[in-house]
Amino acid sequence: MIILPAIDLHEGQCVRLFQGDYATAHVVADSALETAKSFQEQGARWMHMVDLDGAKSGCPQNAGLILDVAQNVDMHIEVGGGIRDMAAVESYLEHGISRVILGSAALRDPAFVKEAVKHYGKKIAVGIDALGGKAAAEGWTEKSQTDYIELARQMEAIGVEFIICTDIQQDGMMSGPNLEMLDKLNRAVSCNIIASGGVSSLLDIVNLYDLGLYGAIAGKSIYTGALDLRRAITACQRVSGKAPKTRQAVEDELERYFQKSELIPAIIQEESTGEVLMLAYMNRESLMKTLETGTTWFYSRSRQALWNKGETSGHTQQVCSIDSDCDDDTLLIKVKQKGPACHTGSHSCFFKKLWPKKGDTP
């Protein structure tokens, strides 16, 4: 599950609201850019930003500040608030924003959402903000009669892949997310669901993870110190054979391993004995296939193609666990090896003694 720390902007300042009430806005950080940099230092790869003034007025008001942040951090950023036409969508995406969030437009102008999805696919998300089970609009100042699940299904039908769901009653209250509401939504549609509102602790993150959600947004809990962002990210980014609900969620979780290079070395170790069997390289696709199949897949640098260990020889490797090193740039994969691991017939590829040889002093 992806953790997205949040920055909400009101009149150029980082603020938090209680239950969407603009009158309760209070400053939580001095600088949006410095706050974003601190999120990055703690391991965040995605960040959620909202132009509160834009959401209320119907057009972006803090775009300059948002784009300045985007140009000075190495994170993916999703942005919402006042994006009601293609010009606003294009402006954000052309200037480094990874995903834009359409909120009120989903209720007021579904044809616009459909057009945006047609042109930009998964770079478009829809924000569904609910109050009493009914979708709200215009910066949460207006409540519709449209059920939040009905709206989500309409968005799914026109191709929306990402939905950010907020229970307005929980937002900023530090009382825990509405798990029942989120679970119903996650079961009702095939979209990637991002939970927003109410996250107060690591336990809330675990509960959301257990629902099989794609992501969770955390704001006030991070600013107050109730949630340790680094610990939350670590808890949700463990590489294991148990995949999240969608392939997209897996891809986003694995992205951090390929920040330095398109290939990552993988040390293969016999699970039962601890013997190192071989060293190979993985790209994103081969690591994905390894997780999906439970057997090792690698990338051949000489053939520039994927290969499944043991596909022709029958000397397969069943994956027991995958760990990364402290810098997230090398993997250790423990396996159950069937037959020899080396093409020479040796159980391990590491059988040529370099030092110490007979007579040498270690």
Coordinates of N, CA, C and O in Angstrom, one line a residue, residues 166-226:
T166 N -12.8 10.2 0.7 CA -12.7 10.9 1.9 C -14.1 10.9 2.6 O -15.1 11.3 2.0
D167 N -14.1 10.5 3.9 CA -15.3 10.7 4.7 C -15.1 12.0 5.4 O -14.2 12.1 6.3
I168 N -15.9 13.0 5.0 CA -15.7 14.3 5.5 C -15.8 14.4 7.1 O -15.1 15.1 7.7
Q169 N -16.7 13.6 7.6 CA -16.8 13.6 9.1 C -15.6 13.1 9.8 O -15.4 13.5 11.0
Q170 N -14.7 12.3 9.1 CA -13.5 11.8 9.8 C -12.3 12.7 9.5 O -11.3 12.7 10.3
D171 N -12.4 13.6 8.5 CA -11.2 14.3 8.1 C -10.7 15.3 9.2 O -11.5 16.1 9.7
G172 N -9.4 15.2 9.5 CA -8.8 16.0 10.5 C -9.2 15.8 11.9 O -8.8 16.5 12.8
M173 N -10.0 14.7 12.1 CA -10.5 14.4 13.5 C -9.6 13.5 14.3 O -9.8 13.3 15.5
M174 N -8.6 12.8 13.6 CA -7.7 11.9 14.3 C -8.5 10.8 15.0 O -8.1 10.3 16.1
S175 N -9.6 10.4 14.5 CA -10.5 9.4 15.1 C -10.5 8.1 14.4 O -11.3 7.2 14.7
G176 N -9.6 7.9 13.4 CA -9.6 6.7 12.6 C -10.4 6.8 11.3 O -11.4 7.5 11.3
P177 N -10.0 6.1 10.3 CA -10.7 6.2 9.0 C -12.0 5.4 9.1 O -12.2 4.5 10.0
N178 N -12.9 5.7 8.2 CA -14.2 4.9 8.1 C -13.9 3.6 7.4 O -14.1 3.6 6.1
L179 N -13.6 2.6 8.1 CA -13.2 1.3 7.5 C -14.3 0.7 6.7 O -14.2 0.1 5.7
E180 N -15.5 0.8 7.3 CA -16.7 0.1 6.7 C -17.0 0.8 5.4 O -17.2 0.1 4.4
M181 N -16.9 2.1 5.3 CA -17.2 2.8 4.1 C -16.2 2.5 3.0 O -16.5 2.2 1.8
L182 N -14.9 2.4 3.4 CA -13.8 2.2 2.4 C -13.9 0.7 2.0 O -13.6 0.4 0.8
D183 N -14.2 -0.2 2.8 CA -14.3 -1.6 2.5 C -15.4 -1.8 1.5 O -15.3 -2.6 0.5
K184 N -16.6 -1.2 1.7 CA -17.7 -1.3 0.8 C -17.3 -0.8 -0.6 O -17.6 -1.4 -1.6
L185 N -16.6 0.3 -0.6 CA -16.2 0.9 -1.9 C -15.2 0.0 -2.6 O -15.3 -0.2 -3.8
N186 N -14.2 -0.5 -1.9 CA -13.2 -1.3 -2.5 C -13.8 -2.6 -3.1 O -13.3 -3.1 -4.1
R187 N -14.8 -3.1 -2.5 CA -15.5 -4.3 -3.0 C -16.4 -4.0 -4.1 O -16.7 -4.9 -5.0
A188 N -16.9 -2.8 -4.2 CA -17.9 -2.4 -5.2 C -17.3 -2.1 -6.6 O -18.0 -2.3 -7.6
V189 N -16.0 -1.7 -6.6 CA -15.4 -1.3 -7.9 C -14.0 -1.9 -8.0 O -13.4 -2.3 -7.0
S190 N -13.5 -1.9 -9.2 CA -12.2 -2.5 -9.5 C -11.1 -1.4 -9.4 O -9.9 -1.7 -9.7
C191 N -11.5 -0.2 -9.2 CA -10.5 0.9 -9.2 C -9.5 0.8 -8.0 O -9.8 0.1 -7.1
N192 N -8.4 1.5 -8.2 CA -7.4 1.6 -7.1 C -8.0 2.6 -6.1 O -8.2 3.8 -6.4
I193 N -8.2 2.2 -4.8 CA -8.8 3.1 -3.8 C -7.8 3.6 -2.9 O -7.0 2.9 -2.3
I194 N -7.8 5.0 -2.8 CA -6.9 5.7 -1.9 C -7.7 6.2 -0.7 O -8.7 7.0 -1.0
A195 N -7.4 5.8 0.5 CA -8.2 6.3 1.7 C -7.7 7.7 2.1 O -6.5 7.9 2.2
S196 N -8.6 8.5 2.5 CA -8.3 9.8 3.0 C -9.2 10.2 4.1 O -10.4 10.0 4.1
G197 N -8.6 10.8 5.2 CA -9.4 11.2 6.3 C -9.4 10.3 7.5 O -9.8 9.1 7.4
G198 N -9.0 10.9 8.6 CA -9.1 10.1 9.9 C -7.9 9.4 10.3 O -7.8 8.9 11.5
V199 N -6.9 9.2 9.5 CA -5.7 8.4 9.9 C -5.0 9.0 11.1 O -4.7 10.2 11.0
S200 N -4.9 8.3 12.2 CA -4.3 8.8 13.4 C -3.1 8.1 14.0 O -2.5 8.5 14.9
S201 N -2.9 6.8 13.4 CA -1.8 6.0 14.0 C -1.4 4.9 13.0 O -2.0 4.7 12.0
L202 N -0.3 4.2 13.4 CA 0.2 3.1 12.6 C -0.9 2.0 12.6 O -1.0 1.3 11.5
L203 N -1.6 1.9 13.6 CA -2.7 0.9 13.6 C -3.7 1.1 12.5 O -4.2 0.2 11.8
D204 N -4.0 2.4 12.3 CA -5.0 2.8 11.2 C -4.4 2.4 9.9 O -5.1 1.9 9.0
I205 N -3.1 2.6 9.7 CA -2.4 2.2 8.4 C -2.5 0.7 8.2 O -2.8 0.2 7.1
V206 N -2.3 -0.1 9.3 CA -2.4 -1.5 9.2 C -3.8 -2.0 8.9 O -4.0 -2.9 8.0
N207 N -4.8 -1.3 9.5 CA -6.2 -1.7 9.2 C -6.5 -1.4 7.7 O -7.2 -2.2 7.1
L208 N -6.0 -0.3 7.2 CA -6.3 0.0 5.8 C -5.5 -0.9 4.9 O -6.1 -1.4 3.9
Y209 N -4.3 -1.3 5.2 CA -3.6 -2.3 4.5 C -4.3 -3.6 4.4 O -4.4 -4.2 3.3
D210 N -4.9 -4.0 5.5 CA -5.6 -5.3 5.6 C -6.9 -5.3 4.7 O -7.4 -6.3 4.3
L211 N -7.4 -4.1 4.4 CA -8.6 -4.0 3.5 C -8.1 -4.2 2.0 O -9.0 -4.4 1.2
G212 N -6.8 -4.2 1.7 CA -6.4 -4.4 0.4 C -6.5 -3.1 -0.5 O -6.6 -3.2 -1.7
L213 N -6.4 -2.0 0.2 CA -6.5 -0.7 -0.5 C -5.2 -0.4 -1.3 O -4.1 -0.9 -0.9
Y214 N -5.3 0.5 -2.2 CA -4.1 0.8 -3.0 C -3.2 1.8 -2.2 O -2.0 1.7 -2.2
G215 N -3.8 2.8 -1.5 CA -3.1 3.8 -0.9 C -3.8 4.4 0.3 O -5.0 4.2 0.5
A216 N -3.1 5.2 1.1 CA -3.7 5.9 2.2 C -3.0 7.3 2.3 O -1.8 7.4 2.3
I217 N -3.8 8.3 2.5 CA -3.3 9.7 2.7 C -3.3 10.0 4.2 O -4.2 9.7 4.9
A218 N -2.2 10.6 4.6 CA -2.1 11.0 6.0 C -1.6 12.5 6.1 O -0.7 12.9 5.4
G219 N -2.3 13.2 6.9 CA -2.0 14.6 7.1 C -1.7 15.0 8.5 O -0.6 15.1 9.0
K220 N -2.8 15.3 9.2 CA -2.7 15.8 10.6 C -1.9 14.9 11.5 O -1.1 15.4 12.3
S221 N -2.0 13.6 11.3 CA -1.3 12.7 12.2 C 0.2 12.8 12.0 O 0.9 12.6 13.0
I222 N 0.6 13.1 10.8 CA 2.1 13.3 10.6 C 2.5 14.6 11.3 O 3.6 14.6 11.9
Y223 N 1.8 15.7 11.1 CA 2.2 17.0 11.6 C 2.2 17.0 13.1 O 3.0 17.7 13.8
T224 N 1.3 16.2 13.8 CA 1.3 16.2 15.2 C 2.3 15.2 15.8 O 2.5 15.2 17.0
G225 N 2.8 14.3 15.0 CA 3.7 13.3 15.5 C 3.1 12.0 15.9 O 3.7 11.1 16.3
A226 N 1.7 12.0 15.7 CA 1.0 10.7 16.1 C 1.4 9.6 15.2 O 1.3 8.4 15.6

